[in-house]
Coordinates of C-alpha atoms in Angstrom, one line a residue:
M1048 CA 0.2 -0.1 -0.2
T1049 CA 1.1 3.4 -0.4
V1050 CA 0.7 6.1 2.3
G1051 CA 0.6 9.9 1.9
S1052 CA 3.2 12.1 4.2
D1053 CA 3.9 15.6 5.0
A1054 CA 5.6 17.5 2.4
V1055 CA 9.0 18.6 3.2
G1056 CA 11.1 20.9 1.8
S1057 CA 9.7 24.1 0.0
D1058 CA 7.8 22.1 -2.6
A1059 CA 5.0 22.4 0.3
G1060 CA 2.6 22.2 -2.6
E1061 CA 3.6 18.9 -4.1
A1062 CA 2.7 15.3 -1.4
D1063 CA 6.0 12.8 -1.0
T1064 CA 5.2 9.7 -0.6
V1065 CA 6.3 6.6 1.2
T1066 CA 6.6 3.0 0.0
F1067 CA 5.8 0.5 2.6
E1068 CA 5.6 -3.5 1.9
S1069 CA 2.5 -5.2 0.7
E1070 CA 0.2 -5.9 3.0
L1071 CA -0.3 -9.6 0.9
V1072 CA 2.3 -11.0 2.2
T1073 CA 2.6 -13.7 5.4
R1074 CA 6.4 -14.1 7.3
H1075 CA 6.8 -17.2 9.3
P1076 CA 7.7 -17.7 12.7
L1077 CA 10.6 -19.8 11.8
T1078 CA 14.3 -18.6 11.2
L1079 CA 16.9 -20.7 10.1
T1080 CA 20.4 -19.0 11.8
A1081 CA 24.5 -20.1 11.3
D1082 CA 25.4 -22.6 13.0
P1083 CA 29.3 -22.3 14.3
G1084 CA 29.0 -26.4 14.9
R1085 CA 28.7 -26.7 11.3
V1086 CA 32.7 -27.5 10.4
I1087 CA 34.6 -29.4 7.8
A1088 CA 38.1 -30.5 8.2
K1089 CA 40.2 -28.9 5.3
L1090 CA 44.1 -28.7 4.3
F1091 CA 46.1 -26.5 6.6
L1092 CA 49.7 -25.7 5.8
P1093 CA 51.1 -23.3 8.6
G1094 CA 52.7 -19.9 7.6
E1095 CA 51.0 -19.9 4.1
E1096 CA 47.8 -18.5 5.9
G1097 CA 49.4 -15.5 6.8
S1098 CA 52.0 -13.0 5.9
E1099 CA 55.0 -15.7 5.9
G1100 CA 54.5 -16.7 2.3
H1101 CA 55.8 -20.1 2.6
S1102 CA 55.0 -22.7 4.7
R1103 CA 56.7 -24.5 7.9
A1104 CA 55.8 -28.1 7.1
A1105 CA 59.6 -29.0 7.2
G1106 CA 59.7 -28.5 11.2
I1107 CA 56.6 -29.8 12.4
V1108 CA 57.1 -33.1 10.3
A1109 CA 61.1 -33.2 12.0
R1110 CA 58.8 -32.7 15.7
V1111 CA 56.2 -35.4 15.0
L1112 CA 58.8 -37.7 14.1
A1113 CA 61.0 -37.2 17.5
L1114 CA 57.8 -37.6 19.5
S1115 CA 58.4 -41.4 21.1
D1116 CA 55.5 -44.1 20.0
G1117 CA 53.6 -43.7 23.8
E1118 CA 53.3 -39.8 23.1
V1119 CA 52.0 -40.4 19.6
A1120 CA 49.5 -43.2 20.9
G1121 CA 48.3 -40.9 23.6
L1122 CA 47.7 -37.8 21.3
V1123 CA 46.3 -39.9 18.3
A1124 CA 43.5 -41.6 20.7
A1125 CA 42.4 -38.0 22.2
L1126 CA 42.3 -36.8 18.5
L1127 CA 39.8 -39.5 17.6
D1128 CA 37.9 -39.6 20.5
R1129 CA 37.6 -35.4 20.3
F1130 CA 37.1 -35.0 16.5
G1131 CA 36.4 -38.5 14.8
P1132 CA 32.3 -38.2 15.5
R1133 CA 32.5 -34.5 14.3
H1134 CA 34.3 -35.5 10.9
R1135 CA 33.0 -38.4 8.0
D1136 CA 36.3 -40.4 7.8
Y1137 CA 38.3 -38.7 9.7
R1138 CA 41.2 -41.1 9.4
D1139 CA 41.0 -41.5 5.9
L1140 CA 40.9 -38.2 5.4
L1141 CA 44.4 -37.7 7.8
T1142 CA 45.8 -40.1 5.8
R1143 CA 45.5 -38.1 2.6
H1144 CA 46.5 -35.0 4.5
A1145 CA 49.7 -37.0 5.6
A1146 CA 50.4 -37.9 2.3
I1147 CA 50.8 -34.3 1.0
V1148 CA 53.5 -33.7 3.1
A1149 CA 55.3 -37.1 3.3
P1150 CA 57.8 -36.3 0.7
R1151 CA 59.3 -34.2 3.7
V1152 CA 59.9 -37.8 5.6
R1153 CA 63.4 -38.8 4.8
T1154 CA 62.3 -42.4 5.3
P1155 CA 58.9 -43.4 5.0
A1156 CA 59.0 -46.2 7.0
E1157 CA 59.6 -44.1 10.2
L1158 CA 55.3 -43.5 9.7
S1159 CA 53.4 -45.5 11.7
P1160 CA 49.5 -45.6 11.1
A1161 CA 49.6 -43.7 14.4
R1162 CA 52.1 -41.2 13.0
T1163 CA 50.6 -41.0 10.1
L1164 CA 47.6 -39.8 11.3
L1165 CA 48.9 -37.6 13.8
L1166 CA 51.5 -36.0 10.9
G1167 CA 48.1 -35.5 8.9
A1168 CA 46.1 -34.0 12.1
C1169 CA 49.1 -30.9 11.9
F1170 CA 47.7 -30.8 8.7
T1171 CA 44.4 -30.1 8.9
A1172 CA 42.2 -27.7 10.7
E1173 CA 38.0 -27.3 10.9
Y1174 CA 36.7 -25.0 9.1
A1175 CA 33.5 -23.3 10.6
V1176 CA 31.2 -22.1 7.2
E1177 CA 29.2 -20.8 8.9
G1178 CA 30.6 -19.5 11.8
A1179 CA 29.7 -15.6 10.6
A1180 CA 26.1 -15.9 8.6
V1181 CA 24.1 -18.0 6.8
T1182 CA 21.9 -16.0 3.9
N1183 CA 20.6 -15.6 0.5
P1184 CA 18.6 -18.9 0.1
S1185 CA 17.1 -20.2 -2.6
A1186 CA 14.4 -23.3 -3.0
V1187 CA 13.6 -25.8 -5.9
R1188 CA 11.4 -28.8 -4.9
H1189 CA 13.7 -31.6 -3.4
P1190 CA 14.1 -35.1 -5.2
D1191 CA 12.5 -37.0 -2.3
Q1192 CA 9.0 -36.5 -1.8
S1193 CA 8.5 -39.6 0.4
G1194 CA 6.7 -39.3 3.6
L1195 CA 4.8 -36.2 3.4
P1196 CA 1.2 -36.3 3.8
A1197 CA -1.1 -35.1 1.1
G1198 CA -0.7 -31.4 0.1
A1199 CA 3.4 -31.4 1.9
L1200 CA 6.3 -30.7 -0.2
R1201 CA 9.6 -31.0 0.5
L1202 CA 12.0 -28.3 -0.4
A1203 CA 15.6 -28.1 -1.4
L1204 CA 17.2 -24.4 -0.1
S1205 CA 20.4 -23.5 -0.9
L1206 CA 22.2 -21.4 1.4
R1207 CA 25.2 -19.0 1.3
A1208 CA 27.7 -20.2 4.2
V1209 CA 29.8 -17.3 5.6
G1210 CA 33.1 -18.5 7.2
E1211 CA 36.0 -16.6 8.6
G1212 CA 37.5 -14.5 6.3
H1213 CA 34.2 -13.6 4.6
L1214 CA 34.5 -17.1 2.6
S1215 CA 31.5 -18.2 0.9
S1216 CA 30.5 -21.5 0.0
I1217 CA 27.2 -23.4 -1.0
G1218 CA 25.1 -25.6 1.8
F1219 CA 21.8 -26.8 2.1
A1220 CA 18.9 -27.3 4.3
V1221 CA 15.5 -29.1 4.4
A1222 CA 11.7 -27.9 4.8
V1223 CA 8.7 -28.6 4.6
I1224 CA 5.8 -26.8 3.3
G1225 CA 2.0 -27.1 3.5
P1226 CA -0.4 -28.4 3.7
G1227 CA -2.1 -25.3 3.7
P1228 CA 0.3 -22.3 5.0
A1229 CA 2.2 -24.5 7.4
M1230 CA 6.3 -24.9 7.2
R1231 CA 8.6 -26.4 9.3
L1232 CA 12.7 -26.9 8.7
E1233 CA 14.0 -30.7 9.2
P1234 CA 16.8 -31.1 11.3
R1235 CA 20.6 -30.2 10.1
T1236 CA 22.2 -32.9 11.4
G1237 CA 25.5 -35.1 10.4
P1238 CA 29.0 -34.4 10.0
L1239 CA 29.3 -32.5 7.1
T1240 CA 31.4 -33.9 3.3
T1241 CA 32.6 -31.4 0.6
G1242 CA 32.8 -34.8 -1.6
L1243 CA 35.4 -36.1 -3.3
A1244 CA 36.2 -35.2 -7.2
V1245 CA 36.0 -37.4 -9.7
P1246 CA 36.8 -37.3 -13.1
V1247 CA 35.3 -35.5 -15.8
T1248 CA 35.9 -34.6 -19.2
W1249 CA 35.0 -31.6 -21.7
E1250 CA 33.4 -31.5 -24.6
H1251 CA 35.6 -30.0 -27.3
A1252 CA 33.5 -27.3 -28.7
R1253 CA 32.5 -26.0 -25.2
L1254 CA 36.6 -26.2 -24.6
R1255 CA 37.6 -24.8 -27.6
A1256 CA 34.6 -21.7 -27.1
L1257 CA 36.4 -21.0 -23.5
L1258 CA 40.0 -21.3 -24.4
T1259 CA 38.9 -18.2 -27.2
D1260 CA 36.9 -16.2 -24.4
H1261 CA 40.0 -16.1 -22.8
G1262 CA 42.1 -14.9 -25.4
L1263 CA 43.5 -18.8 -26.2
D1264 CA 43.5 -18.4 -30.4
D1265 CA 46.7 -18.8 -31.6
E1266 CA 48.3 -21.7 -33.5
V1267 CA 49.3 -23.7 -30.5
T1268 CA 45.8 -23.6 -28.9
R1269 CA 44.8 -24.7 -32.4
S1270 CA 46.9 -27.9 -32.6
V1271 CA 46.1 -28.9 -29.4
L1272 CA 42.3 -28.5 -29.9
D1273 CA 42.8 -30.1 -33.6
S1274 CA 44.9 -33.0 -31.5
L1275 CA 41.5 -33.3 -29.3
D1276 CA 39.4 -33.4 -32.3
R1277 CA 41.3 -36.3 -34.0
S1278 CA 40.9 -38.3 -30.3
P1279 CA 38.1 -40.0 -29.0
A1280 CA 35.6 -38.4 -27.3
D1281 CA 37.2 -38.3 -24.0
G1282 CA 40.4 -37.8 -25.8
D1283 CA 43.0 -37.1 -22.6
L1284 CA 44.5 -33.4 -22.4
E1285 CA 48.1 -34.2 -21.9
Q1286 CA 48.2 -36.3 -24.9
A1287 CA 47.3 -33.9 -27.2
F1288 CA 50.1 -32.2 -25.8
A1289 CA 52.3 -34.8 -26.5
G1290 CA 51.1 -35.1 -29.8
M1291 CA 52.5 -31.2 -30.9
P1292 CA 54.8 -30.5 -33.4
A1293 CA 58.3 -30.2 -32.3
D1294 CA 58.8 -27.3 -34.2
L1295 CA 55.8 -25.7 -32.1
L1296 CA 56.6 -26.4 -29.2
R1297 CA 59.8 -24.9 -29.4
R1298 CA 58.4 -21.1 -30.1
P1299 CA 59.5 -19.4 -27.0
Q1300 CA 55.7 -18.4 -25.9
A1301 CA 54.5 -22.0 -26.1
A1302 CA 55.1 -22.9 -22.6
G1303 CA 52.7 -20.2 -21.3
I1304 CA 50.1 -20.7 -23.5
L1305 CA 50.5 -24.8 -22.6
A1306 CA 50.3 -23.4 -18.8
G1307 CA 47.0 -21.1 -19.8
I1308 CA 45.1 -24.1 -21.6
R1309 CA 45.4 -26.4 -18.7
S1310 CA 44.5 -23.6 -16.4
V1311 CA 41.6 -23.0 -18.4
A1312 CA 40.4 -27.2 -18.6
G1313 CA 40.7 -27.1 -15.1
T1314 CA 38.2 -25.1 -14.4
L1315 CA 35.6 -28.2 -15.2
R1316 CA 35.0 -29.7 -12.0
K1317 CA 32.8 -32.8 -11.2
I1318 CA 31.8 -33.6 -7.5
E1319 CA 30.6 -36.1 -6.2
F1320 CA 28.5 -36.7 -2.5
P1321 CA 28.5 -39.9 -0.2
A1322 CA 25.3 -42.4 -1.6
D1323 CA 24.4 -42.4 2.5
S1324 CA 24.9 -38.0 3.4
G1325 CA 21.9 -36.2 3.6
L1326 CA 21.1 -33.5 2.0
A1327 CA 21.9 -30.9 4.7
E1328 CA 25.0 -32.2 5.4
R1329 CA 26.8 -31.4 1.5
V1330 CA 29.1 -28.2 1.3
L1331 CA 30.0 -27.1 -2.0
W1332 CA 33.1 -26.1 -1.3
P1333 CA 35.4 -23.8 -3.8
T1334 CA 37.7 -26.1 -5.4
V1335 CA 39.5 -23.7 -8.8
A1336 CA 41.0 -20.9 -8.9
S1337 CA 38.3 -18.1 -9.7
E1338 CA 36.1 -19.0 -6.4
S1339 CA 39.0 -19.2 -4.5
K1340 CA 37.2 -16.5 -2.1
G1341 CA 33.9 -17.5 -2.3
M1342 CA 30.9 -19.1 -4.1
E1343 CA 27.9 -16.7 -3.6
D1344 CA 24.4 -16.7 -4.3
A1345 CA 23.4 -19.9 -6.0
R1346 CA 20.4 -19.4 -7.6
F1347 CA 18.7 -23.2 -8.0
V1348 CA 15.7 -24.2 -10.9
R1349 CA 14.4 -27.1 -11.6
F1350 CA 15.2 -27.3 -14.9
T1351 CA 12.8 -29.4 -17.9
A1352 CA 14.3 -30.2 -21.4
P1353 CA 12.6 -30.4 -24.2
D1354 CA 12.4 -34.2 -24.0
G1355 CA 11.1 -33.8 -20.5
T1356 CA 14.3 -35.1 -18.6
V1357 CA 14.5 -33.1 -15.1
D1358 CA 17.7 -31.4 -13.7
Y1359 CA 19.0 -29.4 -11.4
R1360 CA 20.8 -26.1 -12.5
A1361 CA 22.2 -23.3 -10.7
T1362 CA 24.1 -20.3 -11.7
Y1363 CA 26.6 -18.4 -8.7
T1364 CA 29.2 -16.5 -8.4
A1365 CA 32.3 -17.3 -8.5
Y1366 CA 35.1 -14.8 -7.0
D1367 CA 39.2 -14.9 -6.4
G1368 CA 39.4 -11.6 -4.5
T1369 CA 39.8 -9.6 -7.2
E1370 CA 37.1 -10.3 -9.9
I1371 CA 33.8 -12.0 -10.0
R1372 CA 32.6 -14.5 -12.8
P1373 CA 29.6 -16.6 -12.7
R1374 CA 29.1 -20.1 -12.8
L1375 CA 27.3 -22.9 -13.6
L1376 CA 26.3 -25.9 -11.4
T1377 CA 24.6 -28.8 -12.9
S1378 CA 23.3 -32.0 -11.0
P1379 CA 20.7 -34.7 -11.7
D1380 CA 19.8 -35.5 -8.3
L1381 CA 21.4 -32.8 -6.2
R1382 CA 23.9 -35.4 -4.9
T1383 CA 26.9 -35.4 -8.0
F1384 CA 27.9 -31.8 -9.0
T1385 CA 29.3 -30.2 -12.2
T1386 CA 30.5 -27.2 -12.0
S1387 CA 31.0 -25.0 -15.0
P1388 CA 32.6 -21.3 -16.1
L1389 CA 29.6 -19.2 -18.4
I1390 CA 31.0 -17.1 -21.1
G1391 CA 29.7 -14.6 -23.1
P1392 CA 29.1 -11.2 -23.1
A1393 CA 26.0 -11.3 -20.3
A1394 CA 28.0 -13.9 -18.4
R1395 CA 30.1 -10.8 -17.0
N1396 CA 28.3 -9.9 -13.8
K1397 CA 26.7 -11.0 -11.0
G1398 CA 23.3 -12.3 -10.6
M1399 CA 22.5 -14.7 -13.3
A1400 CA 19.2 -16.1 -13.1
L1401 CA 18.0 -19.3 -15.3
F1402 CA 14.4 -19.7 -17.0
P1403 CA 13.3 -23.3 -15.9
R1404 CA 13.0 -24.5 -19.8
L1405 CA 13.5 -23.5 -23.4
V1406 CA 11.7 -20.6 -24.2
G1407 CA 11.5 -20.2 -28.1
G1408 CA 13.8 -22.8 -28.1
R1409 CA 16.3 -21.4 -26.5
H1410 CA 18.3 -21.3 -23.3
L1411 CA 17.3 -18.2 -21.7
A1412 CA 18.5 -16.0 -18.7
L1413 CA 18.3 -13.2 -16.8
C1414 CA 21.2 -10.8 -15.8
R1415 CA 22.5 -7.4 -14.7
S1416 CA 25.5 -6.8 -17.2
D1417 CA 25.7 -3.1 -16.1
G1418 CA 25.0 -3.2 -13.0
Q1419 CA 21.6 -1.7 -12.4
T1420 CA 19.4 -2.9 -15.2
T1421 CA 17.4 -6.0 -15.1
G1422 CA 18.4 -7.3 -18.3
L1423 CA 17.7 -10.9 -20.7
T1424 CA 20.0 -12.7 -22.4
A1425 CA 19.8 -16.2 -24.4
S1426 CA 21.9 -18.9 -25.4
S1427 CA 21.7 -22.2 -28.0
D1428 CA 23.8 -23.9 -25.7
G1429 CA 23.2 -22.4 -22.0
L1430 CA 27.0 -21.8 -21.5
V1431 CA 28.0 -19.2 -24.4
W1432 CA 25.9 -16.1 -23.6
E1433 CA 24.5 -13.3 -25.8
P1434 CA 24.4 -9.8 -25.1
F1435 CA 21.8 -8.3 -22.7
R1436 CA 18.7 -6.7 -23.5
P1437 CA 17.4 -4.4 -20.9
V1438 CA 14.1 -5.2 -19.4
H1439 CA 13.4 -4.0 -16.2
E1440 CA 15.8 -0.4 -15.1
P1441 CA 15.7 1.4 -11.4
R1442 CA 12.0 3.2 -11.9
A1443 CA 10.5 2.6 -8.2
T1444 CA 11.1 4.8 -5.3
F1445 CA 12.9 1.6 -3.3
E1446 CA 15.2 0.5 -6.3
L1447 CA 16.3 4.1 -6.8
I1448 CA 20.0 2.4 -6.7
Q1449 CA 19.7 -0.7 -8.9
V1450 CA 17.8 -3.3 -9.4
G1451 CA 18.1 -7.4 -10.0
N1452 CA 16.6 -10.6 -10.1
C1453 CA 16.0 -12.7 -6.8
G1454 CA 16.1 -15.8 -8.5
S1455 CA 14.9 -18.0 -11.7
P1456 CA 11.5 -17.0 -13.0
I1457 CA 8.5 -18.8 -12.1
E1458 CA 6.2 -20.2 -14.7
T1459 CA 2.3 -18.9 -14.4
A1460 CA -0.8 -18.5 -16.7
A1461 CA -0.7 -14.8 -16.5
G1462 CA 3.2 -14.8 -17.2
W1463 CA 6.6 -15.2 -16.2
L1464 CA 7.0 -14.0 -11.9
V1465 CA 10.1 -12.9 -11.4
L1466 CA 11.0 -11.7 -8.0
T1467 CA 13.0 -8.8 -7.9
H1468 CA 15.9 -6.7 -5.3
G1469 CA 15.9 -3.2 -5.7
V1470 CA 18.6 -1.2 -4.1
G1471 CA 17.3 2.2 -2.4
P1472 CA 18.1 5.6 -0.1
M1473 CA 20.7 3.9 2.7
R1474 CA 21.8 1.0 0.4
T1475 CA 18.1 -0.6 2.1
Y1476 CA 17.5 -4.1 0.1
S1477 CA 14.4 -5.0 -0.3
V1478 CA 12.4 -7.5 -2.8
G1479 CA 10.0 -6.7 -5.4
A1480 CA 8.0 -8.6 -8.4
I1481 CA 7.4 -8.1 -11.9
L1482 CA 5.5 -10.0 -14.5
L1483 CA 6.8 -11.0 -18.2
D1484 CA 5.6 -12.2 -21.3
L1485 CA 5.3 -16.0 -21.5
A1486 CA 6.2 -15.6 -25.3
D1487 CA 8.9 -12.5 -25.6
P1488 CA 10.2 -12.3 -22.2
A1489 CA 11.3 -9.5 -23.0
T1490 CA 8.2 -7.6 -21.8
V1491 CA 7.6 -6.4 -18.9
I1492 CA 3.3 -6.6 -18.9
A1493 CA 2.9 -6.0 -15.3
A1494 CA 4.7 -4.8 -11.8
L1495 CA 3.3 -5.1 -8.2
P1496 CA 3.3 -0.9 -7.3
E1497 CA 5.0 -1.3 -3.5
P1498 CA 7.5 -3.9 -2.6
L1499 CA 6.6 -7.4 -1.5
L1500 CA 9.5 -7.8 1.3
T1501 CA 11.0 -5.2 2.9
P1502 CA 13.6 -4.6 6.4
I1503 CA 10.5 -4.5 9.4
A1504 CA 12.4 -3.2 12.6
T1505 CA 13.5 -6.8 13.5
E1506 CA 15.3 -7.4 10.5
A1507 CA 17.6 -4.1 9.9
E1508 CA 20.0 -5.1 11.5
G1509 CA 22.6 -7.8 10.8
Y1510 CA 25.7 -8.5 9.2
V1511 CA 24.9 -6.0 6.1
P1512 CA 22.0 -3.7 7.6
N1513 CA 18.7 -3.3 6.2
V1514 CA 18.6 -6.1 3.4
V1515 CA 16.3 -8.5 3.0
Y1516 CA 17.1 -10.9 -0.4
S1517 CA 16.7 -13.7 -2.2
C1518 CA 17.9 -16.5 -4.8
G1519 CA 14.9 -18.0 -5.8
G1520 CA 11.2 -18.9 -4.4
L1521 CA 8.5 -21.5 -6.0
V1522 CA 4.6 -22.2 -6.3
H1523 CA 2.9 -24.5 -4.1
D1524 CA -0.8 -25.3 -4.0
G1525 CA -1.6 -21.7 -5.3
R1526 CA 1.0 -19.9 -2.8
L1527 CA 4.3 -18.5 -3.4
W1528 CA 7.3 -19.2 -1.0
L1529 CA 9.8 -17.5 -0.8
P1530 CA 13.0 -18.1 1.5
H1531 CA 15.1 -15.2 1.9
G1532 CA 17.6 -13.6 3.7
I1533 CA 17.9 -11.4 6.2
G1534 CA 20.6 -8.9 7.3
D1535 CA 23.0 -11.4 5.0
S1536 CA 23.3 -13.1 8.4
R1537 CA 20.1 -15.0 8.8
V1538 CA 17.3 -17.1 7.1
G1539 CA 13.6 -16.7 7.1
M1540 CA 10.5 -17.3 5.0
A1541 CA 7.5 -16.0 3.7
S1542 CA 4.3 -16.7 1.7
V1543 CA 1.8 -15.2 -0.6
P1544 CA -1.1 -16.5 -2.6
V1545 CA -0.4 -16.4 -5.9
D1546 CA -3.6 -15.2 -7.5
A1547 CA -3.7 -12.3 -5.1
L1548 CA -0.2 -11.0 -5.7
L1549 CA -1.1 -11.3 -9.7
A1550 CA -3.9 -9.2 -8.7
R1551 CA -2.3 -6.6 -6.9
M1552 CA 0.3 -5.8 -9.7
T1553 CA -0.4 -3.1 -12.2
P1554 CA -0.3 -3.1 -16.0
R1555 CA 3.2 -1.4 -17.6
T1556 CA 2.8 1.3 -19.5

């Protein structure tokens, strides 16, 4: 609703307006907060985490080797008792970390099983993935809908987990909505796991496009790609390197080009989680250089291909400490994830959101390539994205600074319902809504005249004040469910009847 206020300043004859959020929305009395007990165990090389710039590994190895067998046994027993229940396959994890520094051991026979575990523990540290905050959720239908009453739906919630050093990873939670307006969170229990990397091979055409996007379009690169094209579908990159003409390898720049090809090819990753792990136990942790400082704001969508095949897809922001890049996650079941770069003119900023199906035979996505305008981009393969077309520019009072999306468009009979975020005075983030034409999503046919959600008094404070923000909601049983971050520190849930929301929207002229 829009309420007139007393005029301020010299133009007293013109009434200002103060815009409040829609009265249609219901906030549910449930908040998901950061849990510092959710920890992973990661490799720790003392010295490299500070300003020293080198590891102190050699001295640590020497001190471990100098301990008596009795001292080692006592330390290992205490470690297993304290940390074993907190981590999946704790012994195997310590053994893997010990193997990384094992070359510093002059005589491998010196490492008994117990001393191996102790050595691994000296190069392992716990990291609280939610030590600082949990925020910016998206919601999709969970793959498992068993054991629910009629009218209920199990949700998979993706979360931006923020830990020490403002390092973000992608975590998960599970919620059940319905019947009616009821909702609950399922317990987030069990040790966390970051999964294991499994082999994955580039499609040659995709690798060629990515290398070109990185400026690698020269004789050396072409020779490598031609060799791959002549090889089987799973041709090995190193074999392609080995088969290059000697004259090309002798070129002064060849070594640097090959290093660049290897670096780009390494940006394709596949992570598999244990079959017996629950969704809330899985953490997508940074694995490539472009996301070394964080994986932010995953916008998940359940994508239906023309042949009826369904999978899960998400765009997220990769941050390396200097640059941001959108990347793509794909998964058939939310247990195995493939992560790859997105390229093209529209893949240059935060906040891409994929449509849940092809439109006009093409992949579509919302984006914000210019940093302030919601745009529409298209792709023939879902990886290389064309220049964006502006769709929705800042125009309402709550979006004077910039606008963007709050997740993937939701298909309704009336049009594509797009939840937006608007940034207004005092960098206040609010959630709005627009409606796009089903056949031509570049056309805005209606908009909500006021915010759907804006920070109320109890939501003003947080890690980042004055923010409500979502990475995606869904419709169930006639109601839009909107998980949203509050103050970049916690997560709430709101809902609104879809018919009432659509009726409240005004035609765009």
